[in-house]
mmCIF file of C-alpha atoms in Angstrom:
data_model
loop_
_atom_site.group_PDB
_atom_site.id
_atom_site.type_symbol
_atom_site.label_atom_id
_atom_site.label_comp_id
_atom_site.label_asym_id
_atom_site.label_seq_id
_atom_site.Cartn_x
_atom_site.Cartn_y
_atom_site.Cartn_z
ATOM 1 C CA MET A 1 0.000 0.000 0.000
ATOM 2 C CA LEU A 2 2.725 2.429 0.975
ATOM 3 C CA ARG A 3 4.669 1.427 -2.116
ATOM 4 C CA GLN A 4 1.687 2.194 -4.363
ATOM 5 C CA LEU A 5 1.192 5.532 -2.597
ATOM 6 C CA ALA A 6 4.858 6.468 -3.133
ATOM 7 C CA VAL A 7 4.637 5.572 -6.820
ATOM 8 C CA SER A 8 1.465 7.655 -7.186
ATOM 9 C CA ILE A 9 3.088 10.675 -5.532
ATOM 10 C CA ALA A 10 6.176 10.372 -7.736
ATOM 11 C CA THR A 11 3.971 10.166 -10.820
ATOM 12 C CA LEU A 12 2.031 13.251 -9.788
ATOM 13 C CA ILE A 13 5.257 15.180 -9.214
ATOM 14 C CA ALA A 14 6.596 14.139 -12.621
ATOM 15 C CA LEU A 15 3.350 15.154 -14.320
ATOM 16 C CA SER A 16 3.379 18.463 -12.460
ATOM 17 C CA HIS A 17 6.919 19.225 -13.633
ATOM 18 C CA SER A 18 5.994 18.204 -17.177
ATOM 19 C CA SER A 19 2.932 20.453 -17.113
ATOM 20 C CA LEU A 20 4.998 23.383 -15.848
ATOM 21 C CA ALA A 21 7.513 22.843 -18.654
ATOM 22 C CA ARG A 22 4.734 22.747 -21.219
ATOM 23 C CA ALA A 23 3.139 25.845 -19.696
ATOM 24 C CA GLU A 24 6.222 28.037 -20.144
ATOM 25 C CA ALA A 25 4.983 30.949 -22.234
ATOM 26 C CA TRP A 26 6.983 32.048 -25.272
ATOM 27 C CA PHE A 27 6.252 35.138 -27.314
ATOM 28 C CA GLU A 28 7.583 36.818 -30.415
ATOM 29 C CA VAL A 29 8.269 40.533 -29.964
ATOM 30 C CA GLU A 30 8.549 43.084 -32.764
ATOM 31 C CA VAL A 31 9.527 46.697 -32.083
ATOM 32 C CA TYR A 32 9.775 49.748 -34.317
ATOM 33 C CA ILE A 33 11.005 53.096 -32.947
ATOM 34 C CA PHE A 34 11.109 56.301 -34.951
ATOM 35 C CA GLU A 35 12.056 59.911 -34.307
ATOM 36 C CA ARG A 36 9.737 62.732 -35.259
ATOM 37 C CA GLN A 37 10.452 66.404 -35.813
ATOM 38 C CA SER A 38 8.217 68.489 -33.606
ATOM 39 C CA GLN A 39 7.953 72.021 -32.309
ATOM 40 C CA SER A 40 7.288 70.919 -28.734
ATOM 41 C CA THR A 41 8.060 73.519 -26.063
ATOM 42 C CA GLU A 42 8.070 70.949 -23.254
ATOM 43 C CA GLN A 43 10.966 71.250 -20.797
ATOM 44 C CA TRP A 44 12.890 67.985 -20.567
ATOM 45 C CA PRO A 45 14.908 66.807 -17.533
ATOM 46 C CA MET A 46 18.383 68.241 -17.000
ATOM 47 C CA ALA A 47 19.989 64.782 -16.999
ATOM 48 C CA PRO A 48 19.194 61.478 -18.775
ATOM 49 C CA ILE A 49 16.863 59.127 -16.921
ATOM 50 C CA GLU A 50 18.668 56.266 -15.239
ATOM 51 C CA THR A 51 18.802 53.117 -17.356
ATOM 52 C CA LYS A 52 20.275 49.976 -15.834
ATOM 53 C CA THR A 53 21.860 48.322 -18.844
ATOM 54 C CA ASN A 54 24.467 46.263 -16.954
ATOM 55 C CA ARG A 55 22.156 43.260 -16.581
ATOM 56 C CA ALA A 56 20.151 43.759 -19.775
ATOM 57 C CA ILE A 57 20.345 41.265 -22.651
ATOM 58 C CA ASP A 58 22.103 42.779 -25.666
ATOM 59 C CA LEU A 59 20.947 41.360 -29.014
ATOM 60 C CA ILE A 60 22.300 44.284 -31.074
ATOM 61 C CA SER A 61 26.056 44.363 -30.374
ATOM 62 C CA PRO A 62 26.810 40.912 -31.862
ATOM 63 C CA VAL A 63 25.166 42.073 -35.110
ATOM 64 C CA VAL A 64 26.528 45.597 -35.568
ATOM 65 C CA GLY A 65 29.758 45.496 -33.556
ATOM 66 C CA GLN A 66 33.130 43.903 -34.118
ATOM 67 C CA ALA A 67 33.760 41.504 -31.250
ATOM 68 C CA VAL A 68 37.128 41.781 -29.527
ATOM 69 C CA VAL A 69 38.100 39.229 -26.895
ATOM 70 C CA SER A 70 40.952 40.300 -24.650
ATOM 71 C CA MET A 71 42.847 37.327 -23.209
ATOM 72 C CA SER A 72 45.796 37.432 -20.867
ATOM 73 C CA ASN A 73 47.980 34.651 -19.561
ATOM 74 C CA GLU A 74 51.509 34.250 -18.329
ATOM 75 C CA SER A 75 52.896 32.909 -21.583
ATOM 76 C CA ALA A 76 51.514 35.276 -24.219
ATOM 77 C CA PRO A 77 48.868 37.975 -23.914
ATOM 78 C CA CYS A 78 46.519 37.941 -26.870
ATOM 79 C CA THR A 79 43.590 39.997 -28.072
ATOM 80 C CA LEU A 80 41.352 37.906 -30.295
ATOM 81 C CA VAL A 81 39.588 39.815 -33.075
ATOM 82 C CA TYR A 82 36.696 38.124 -34.873
ATOM 83 C CA ASP A 83 36.116 38.921 -38.539
ATOM 84 C CA ALA A 84 32.850 38.759 -40.480
ATOM 85 C CA ASP A 85 33.250 35.000 -40.992
ATOM 86 C CA ALA A 86 33.691 34.387 -37.257
ATOM 87 C CA ASN A 87 37.368 33.520 -37.731
ATOM 88 C CA SER A 88 39.624 34.799 -34.980
ATOM 89 C CA HIS A 89 43.224 35.937 -34.863
ATOM 90 C CA CYS A 90 45.512 37.668 -32.404
ATOM 91 C CA ALA A 91 45.558 41.405 -32.937
ATOM 92 C CA GLU A 92 48.808 43.304 -32.682
ATOM 93 C CA SER A 93 49.232 45.069 -29.371
ATOM 94 C CA THR A 94 51.641 47.839 -28.441
ATOM 95 C CA SER A 95 51.139 47.375 -24.732
ATOM 96 C CA THR A 96 53.008 44.923 -22.558
ATOM 97 C CA ASP A 97 50.510 45.150 -19.730
ATOM 98 C CA THR A 98 48.673 41.845 -19.650
ATOM 99 C CA ASN A 99 45.831 43.382 -17.671
ATOM 100 C CA THR A 100 45.022 45.994 -20.298
ATOM 101 C CA THR A 101 41.715 45.711 -22.125
ATOM 102 C CA PRO A 102 41.255 47.609 -25.419
ATOM 103 C CA GLU A 103 38.961 50.555 -24.843
ATOM 104 C CA MET A 104 39.007 52.521 -28.090
ATOM 105 C CA SER A 105 37.511 51.676 -31.432
ATOM 106 C CA ASN A 106 36.581 53.014 -34.833
ATOM 107 C CA GLY A 107 33.662 55.278 -34.105
ATOM 108 C CA GLY A 108 33.075 53.985 -30.598
ATOM 109 C CA ALA A 109 34.615 52.635 -27.448
ATOM 110 C CA LEU A 110 34.138 49.697 -25.155
ATOM 111 C CA THR A 111 30.573 49.621 -23.905
ATOM 112 C CA ILE A 112 29.743 45.971 -23.364
ATOM 113 C CA SER A 113 32.081 43.723 -21.451
ATOM 114 C CA GLY A 114 31.742 40.454 -19.644
ATOM 115 C CA PRO A 115 33.275 37.027 -19.258
ATOM 116 C CA SER A 116 33.780 35.093 -22.469
ATOM 117 C CA THR A 117 32.896 31.440 -22.803
ATOM 118 C CA THR A 118 36.321 30.714 -24.252
ATOM 119 C CA SER A 119 38.331 31.436 -21.122
ATOM 120 C CA SER A 120 37.816 32.588 -17.555
ATOM 121 C CA ASN A 121 40.457 35.267 -18.242
ATOM 122 C CA ALA A 122 38.769 36.572 -21.395
ATOM 123 C CA VAL A 123 36.737 39.769 -21.656
ATOM 124 C CA THR A 124 34.550 40.446 -24.697
ATOM 125 C CA SER A 125 34.062 43.990 -25.960
ATOM 126 C CA TYR A 126 32.702 45.504 -29.158
ATOM 127 C CA ARG A 127 33.843 48.133 -31.620
ATOM 128 C CA TYR A 128 30.971 50.022 -33.193
ATOM 129 C CA PRO A 129 30.371 52.106 -36.308
ATOM 130 C CA SER A 130 29.615 55.792 -35.775
ATOM 131 C CA VAL A 131 25.988 55.214 -36.808
ATOM 132 C CA ILE A 132 23.924 52.101 -36.034
ATOM 133 C CA PRO A 133 21.694 50.924 -38.927
ATOM 134 C CA SER A 134 17.991 51.121 -38.150
ATOM 135 C CA GLU A 135 17.256 47.593 -39.373
ATOM 136 C CA ILE A 136 18.638 44.953 -36.966
ATOM 137 C CA GLY A 137 18.333 41.251 -37.744
ATOM 138 C CA SER A 138 20.248 37.999 -37.841
ATOM 139 C CA GLY A 139 21.956 36.960 -41.064
ATOM 140 C CA SER A 140 19.496 34.115 -41.648
ATOM 141 C CA GLN A 141 16.166 32.956 -40.288
ATOM 142 C CA ALA A 142 16.460 31.967 -36.631
ATOM 143 C CA TYR A 143 14.236 30.210 -34.103
ATOM 144 C CA ALA A 144 14.434 29.854 -30.358
ATOM 145 C CA SER A 145 15.092 26.492 -28.735
ATOM 146 C CA GLN A 146 13.771 25.176 -25.457
ATOM 147 C CA GLY A 147 15.888 26.318 -22.539
ATOM 148 C CA SER A 148 17.478 29.179 -24.454
ATOM 149 C CA GLY A 149 17.144 32.875 -23.804
ATOM 150 C CA PRO A 150 15.914 35.546 -26.235
ATOM 151 C CA VAL A 151 16.860 34.956 -29.878
ATOM 152 C CA LEU A 152 17.151 37.677 -32.518
ATOM 153 C CA LEU A 153 15.253 36.897 -35.732
ATOM 154 C CA ALA A 154 16.004 37.857 -39.309
ATOM 155 C CA SER A 155 14.465 41.036 -40.699
ATOM 156 C CA SER A 156 12.384 38.920 -43.091
ATOM 157 C CA GLN A 157 10.623 37.318 -40.105
ATOM 158 C CA GLY A 158 9.115 40.634 -39.025
ATOM 159 C CA GLN A 159 5.571 41.729 -39.878
ATOM 160 C CA PHE A 160 5.823 45.530 -39.695
ATOM 161 C CA ALA A 161 6.812 46.242 -43.313
ATOM 162 C CA SER A 162 3.575 48.041 -44.198
ATOM 163 C CA ILE A 163 3.489 49.938 -40.895
ATOM 164 C CA ILE A 164 7.069 51.136 -41.325
ATOM 165 C CA SER A 165 6.404 52.143 -44.925
ATOM 166 C CA SER A 166 3.346 54.149 -43.885
ATOM 167 C CA LEU A 167 5.038 55.921 -40.959
ATOM 168 C CA SER A 168 8.183 56.651 -42.980
ATOM 169 C CA ARG A 169 6.128 58.542 -45.559
ATOM 170 C CA GLU A 170 4.937 61.005 -42.919
ATOM 171 C CA ARG A 171 6.878 64.236 -43.018
ATOM 172 C CA GLY A 172 9.477 64.580 -40.279
ATOM 173 C CA ASN A 173 9.580 60.901 -39.282
ATOM 174 C CA ARG A 174 12.908 59.053 -39.334
ATOM 175 C CA SER A 175 13.465 55.378 -38.515
ATOM 176 C CA LEU A 176 15.705 54.619 -35.542
ATOM 177 C CA LEU A 177 15.287 50.921 -34.789
ATOM 178 C CA HIS A 178 13.377 47.895 -36.061
ATOM 179 C CA MET A 179 14.003 44.396 -34.711
ATOM 180 C CA THR A 180 12.171 41.154 -33.910
ATOM 181 C CA TRP A 181 13.044 38.466 -31.390
ATOM 182 C CA GLN A 182 11.596 35.481 -29.518
ATOM 183 C CA GLN A 183 11.773 35.170 -25.746
ATOM 184 C CA PRO A 184 10.274 33.268 -22.809
ATOM 185 C CA MET A 185 8.093 35.395 -20.543
ATOM 186 C CA MET A 186 8.799 35.473 -16.828
ATOM 187 C CA GLY A 187 7.176 37.154 -13.868
ATOM 188 C CA LYS A 188 8.298 40.646 -12.944
ATOM 189 C CA SER A 189 10.872 39.464 -10.404
ATOM 190 C CA GLY A 190 12.489 37.053 -12.868
ATOM 191 C CA SER A 191 12.302 39.191 -15.992
ATOM 192 C CA VAL A 192 15.442 40.529 -17.677
ATOM 193 C CA PRO A 193 15.203 43.657 -19.863
ATOM 194 C CA ILE A 194 16.370 43.876 -23.471
ATOM 195 C CA ARG A 195 18.965 46.552 -24.271
ATOM 196 C CA LEU A 196 17.963 48.856 -27.131
ATOM 197 C CA PHE A 197 20.291 51.396 -28.730
ATOM 198 C CA ALA A 198 20.357 53.012 -32.161
ATOM 199 C CA GLY A 199 21.275 56.012 -34.255
ATOM 200 C CA LYS A 200 24.339 58.227 -34.071
ATOM 201 C CA ASP A 201 27.167 58.071 -31.548
ATOM 202 C CA TYR A 202 27.655 61.566 -30.059
ATOM 203 C CA SER A 203 30.615 60.693 -27.826
ATOM 204 C CA ALA A 204 33.088 62.623 -30.013
ATOM 205 C CA SER A 205 31.251 65.895 -29.370
ATOM 206 C CA TYR A 206 29.354 65.510 -26.083
ATOM 207 C CA HIS A 207 29.698 63.990 -22.635
ATOM 208 C CA PHE A 208 27.022 61.550 -21.477
ATOM 209 C CA ASP A 209 25.444 64.261 -19.292
ATOM 210 C CA GLY A 210 24.986 66.492 -22.366
ATOM 211 C CA ARG A 211 27.856 68.934 -21.929
ATOM 212 C CA GLN A 212 29.828 69.751 -25.053
ATOM 213 C CA ILE A 213 33.385 68.396 -25.250
ATOM 214 C CA VAL A 214 35.764 71.317 -25.662
ATOM 215 C CA GLN A 215 39.325 70.615 -26.726
ATOM 216 C CA GLN A 216 41.817 72.431 -24.534
ATOM 217 C CA ALA A 217 44.578 74.356 -26.311
ATOM 218 C CA MET A 218 47.879 74.290 -24.454
ATOM 219 C CA ALA A 219 50.677 76.732 -25.256
ATOM 220 C CA SER A 220 54.225 75.650 -24.502
ATOM 221 C CA SER A 221 57.413 77.630 -24.915
ATOM 222 C CA MET A 222 60.273 76.093 -26.811
ATOM 223 C CA GLN A 223 63.836 77.385 -26.755
ATOM 224 C CA GLY A 224 65.234 77.394 -30.275
ATOM 225 C CA ALA A 225 68.815 76.643 -31.218
ATOM 226 C CA ASN A 226 69.427 80.344 -31.957
ATOM 227 C CA GLY A 227 68.212 81.349 -28.508
ATOM 228 C CA THR A 228 64.825 82.620 -29.640
ATOM 229 C CA THR A 229 61.654 81.472 -27.947
ATOM 230 C CA GLY A 230 58.858 80.084 -30.086
ATOM 231 C CA MET A 231 55.290 79.160 -29.247
ATOM 232 C CA MET A 232 53.837 75.776 -30.142
ATOM 233 C CA THR A 233 50.119 75.142 -29.759
ATOM 234 C CA GLU A 234 48.966 71.611 -29.055
ATOM 235 C CA THR A 235 45.432 70.307 -28.892
ATOM 236 C CA SER A 236 44.698 67.700 -26.275
ATOM 237 C CA ALA A 237 41.518 65.658 -26.298
ATOM 238 C CA PRO A 238 40.444 62.961 -23.855
ATOM 239 C CA LEU A 239 40.400 59.308 -24.814
ATOM 240 C CA LEU A 240 37.267 58.204 -26.619
ATOM 241 C CA PRO A 241 34.590 57.511 -23.996
ATOM 242 C CA SER A 242 31.857 54.924 -24.229
ATOM 243 C CA PRO A 243 29.381 55.690 -27.022
ATOM 244 C CA VAL A 244 26.610 58.174 -26.353
ATOM 245 C CA TRP A 245 23.894 56.751 -28.577
ATOM 246 C CA GLN A 246 21.098 58.805 -30.055
ATOM 247 C CA LEU A 247 18.654 56.249 -28.625
ATOM 248 C CA ASP A 248 19.620 54.149 -25.628
ATOM 249 C CA GLY A 249 17.895 52.298 -22.818
ATOM 250 C CA THR A 250 15.927 49.163 -22.022
ATOM 251 C CA LEU A 251 12.630 47.473 -22.774
ATOM 252 C CA ASN A 252 11.344 45.047 -20.149
ATOM 253 C CA ILE A 253 8.404 42.715 -20.817
ATOM 254 C CA TYR A 254 6.965 40.457 -18.129
ATOM 255 C CA LEU A 255 3.919 38.281 -17.528
ATOM 256 C CA SER A 256 1.727 38.700 -14.449
ATOM 257 C CA HIS A 257 -1.718 37.407 -15.427
ATOM 258 C CA TYR A 258 -1.426 40.051 -18.150
ATOM 259 C CA LEU A 259 1.506 41.223 -20.261
ATOM 260 C CA TYR A 260 3.291 44.395 -19.155
ATOM 261 C CA ILE A 261 5.909 46.479 -20.926
ATOM 262 C CA GLU A 262 8.272 48.907 -19.221
ATOM 263 C CA THR A 263 10.340 51.352 -21.271
ATOM 264 C CA ALA A 264 13.317 53.330 -19.980
ATOM 265 C CA LEU A 265 14.711 55.042 -23.061
ATOM 266 C CA ASN A 266 16.614 58.271 -23.709
ATOM 267 C CA LEU A 267 16.480 60.066 -27.063
ATOM 268 C CA ARG A 268 19.351 62.525 -27.520
ATOM 269 C CA LYS A 269 18.966 65.667 -29.636
ATOM 270 C CA GLU A 270 21.395 68.489 -30.258
ATOM 271 C CA GLY A 271 20.266 71.870 -29.040
ATOM 272 C CA ARG A 272 21.410 74.908 -27.099
ATOM 273 C CA LYS A 273 21.199 75.718 -23.431
ATOM 274 C CA LEU A 274 22.130 78.558 -21.070
ATOM 275 C CA MET A 275 25.335 77.405 -19.383
ATOM 276 C CA PRO A 276 27.705 79.199 -16.976
ATOM 277 C CA VAL A 277 30.805 80.667 -18.573
ATOM 278 C CA ALA A 278 33.977 78.678 -17.908
ATOM 279 C CA ALA A 279 35.715 79.670 -14.649
ATOM 280 C CA ASP A 280 38.806 81.240 -16.252
ATOM 281 C CA GLU A 281 36.735 83.224 -18.760
ATOM 282 C CA ALA A 282 34.332 84.353 -16.059
ATOM 283 C CA SER A 283 37.176 85.587 -13.879
ATOM 284 C CA MET A 284 38.452 87.743 -16.720
ATOM 285 C CA ASN A 285 35.048 89.198 -17.542
ATOM 286 C CA ALA A 286 33.647 89.563 -14.031
ATOM 287 C CA THR A 287 33.526 93.093 -12.677
ATOM 288 C CA ASN A 288 32.173 92.150 -9.286
ATOM 289 C CA THR A 289 33.291 89.024 -7.448
ATOM 290 C CA ALA A 290 29.943 88.844 -5.693
ATOM 291 C CA ALA A 291 27.951 88.908 -8.933
ATOM 292 C CA ALA A 292 26.358 85.732 -10.299
ATOM 293 C CA PRO A 293 28.455 83.973 -12.948
ATOM 294 C CA ALA A 294 27.598 84.919 -16.511
ATOM 295 C CA LYS A 295 25.694 82.454 -18.683
ATOM 296 C CA VAL A 296 25.782 82.023 -22.444
ATOM 297 C CA MET A 297 23.862 79.890 -24.928
ATOM 298 C CA THR A 298 26.013 76.798 -25.439
ATOM 299 C CA PRO A 299 25.605 73.692 -27.637
ATOM 300 C CA TYR A 300 24.076 70.946 -25.509
ATOM 301 C CA LEU A 301 22.919 67.367 -26.098
ATOM 302 C CA MET A 302 19.354 67.246 -24.849
ATOM 303 C CA SER A 303 18.004 64.049 -23.293
ATOM 304 C CA ILE A 304 14.342 63.254 -23.965
ATOM 305 C CA PRO A 305 12.889 60.370 -21.916
ATOM 306 C CA LEU A 306 10.408 57.706 -22.983
ATOM 307 C CA GLU A 307 9.520 56.095 -19.663
ATOM 308 C CA GLN A 308 6.250 54.181 -19.521
ATOM 309 C CA ASN A 309 4.691 51.156 -17.846
ATOM 310 C CA ARG A 310 1.718 49.761 -19.709
ATOM 311 C CA ARG A 311 -0.448 46.662 -19.643
ATOM 312 C CA VAL A 312 -0.928 45.235 -23.123
ATOM 313 C CA LYS A 313 -2.692 42.368 -24.849
ATOM 314 C CA SER A 314 -0.885 39.766 -26.894
ATOM 315 C CA ASP A 315 -1.222 39.863 -30.693
ATOM 316 C CA GLU A 316 -2.499 43.455 -30.615
ATOM 317 C CA ILE A 317 -0.391 46.230 -32.143
ATOM 318 C CA HIS A 318 0.302 48.913 -29.538
ATOM 319 C CA TYR A 319 1.546 52.432 -30.135
ATOM 320 C CA LEU A 320 3.426 54.432 -27.492
ATOM 321 C CA ASP A 321 3.100 58.086 -28.362
ATOM 322 C CA HIS A 322 5.558 60.856 -27.503
ATOM 323 C CA PRO A 323 6.119 64.428 -28.772
ATOM 324 C CA GLU A 324 9.581 63.562 -30.112
ATOM 325 C CA MET A 325 9.343 59.860 -30.995
ATOM 326 C CA GLY A 326 7.039 56.902 -31.309
ATOM 327 C CA MET A 327 7.196 53.175 -30.592
ATOM 328 C CA VAL A 328 5.140 50.465 -32.270
ATOM 329 C CA ILE A 329 5.235 47.090 -30.520
ATOM 330 C CA GLN A 330 3.504 43.757 -30.941
ATOM 331 C CA ILE A 331 3.880 40.716 -28.664
ATOM 332 C CA ARG A 332 2.696 37.664 -30.565
ATOM 333 C CA LYS A 333 1.833 34.260 -29.144
ATOM 334 C CA MET A 334 3.968 31.430 -30.444
ATOM 335 C CA ALA A 335 4.291 27.706 -29.980
ATOM 336 C CA GLN A 336 6.730 26.475 -27.379
ATOM 337 C CA PRO A 337 10.074 25.895 -29.152
ATOM 338 C CA ASN A 338 11.506 22.433 -29.580
ATOM 339 C CA ALA A 339 14.482 21.185 -27.622
#
């Protein structure tokens, strides 16, 4: 009797686990984000909204960036560079410091880093173009597999072609990002956001907080061979920082009886802002030390937030409106992927 009871309990547990596995919800997500030209007089925040991208899943970098794996060991430090065919080779390095990770790139700097699967001492980073293409997709049709995380699909697997064509024809609209992926849906506590970034990299001209980067001119005296003193002007600029993307942030989707989407995105636009005059210039122009520092209109990289939390229905096309941009999103039901 006890034996039969134990077998029955074990069977029920096995069936319960099997049912839970079958019940795991998978969805296909398609997103289109565009910028619009508007004459909005709304005052935007002084600083970009906080976006926690350190734990977000990045589906874009492996497509648009050049992967660089920095490896260091006692015998021979090596930086592996992957080409378009996924072949790797050691890149030439001018540094002898085995703990140095490459931080500069063509049009961008290190922004994504983490442990590589090839070695516990490896760190993967990406070199980016100066402008990210608006259409992001895998090189061929892709499908998720059971137990995997989010999978980026090919552009041909999307369904927004007519929507994008219609919105693109409207005056002042410009595409920023279009991508489609498949992912399992978790509860809010277990959900992991997807990193979204697109457009131009402003890091050569602006700091992340929006201030313009001004190159400092340094004058140095040089004693010539004939005893005369000459002046040589040098221009010093800081090392390339991490990219400051035109669009950057996260999209989090979770399942709690209903589907919810949370956006934390910043759209950057060049503008002008009243800024205090630099300290040395102010000291020369100030007539009264007690007077308030002078302010002048200065180029500034504005930060426009798209921060929303909305309950949505699957298979419906939802539009998130904003004075400066728009987002079209659809979360489609799909069959559970095979193992």
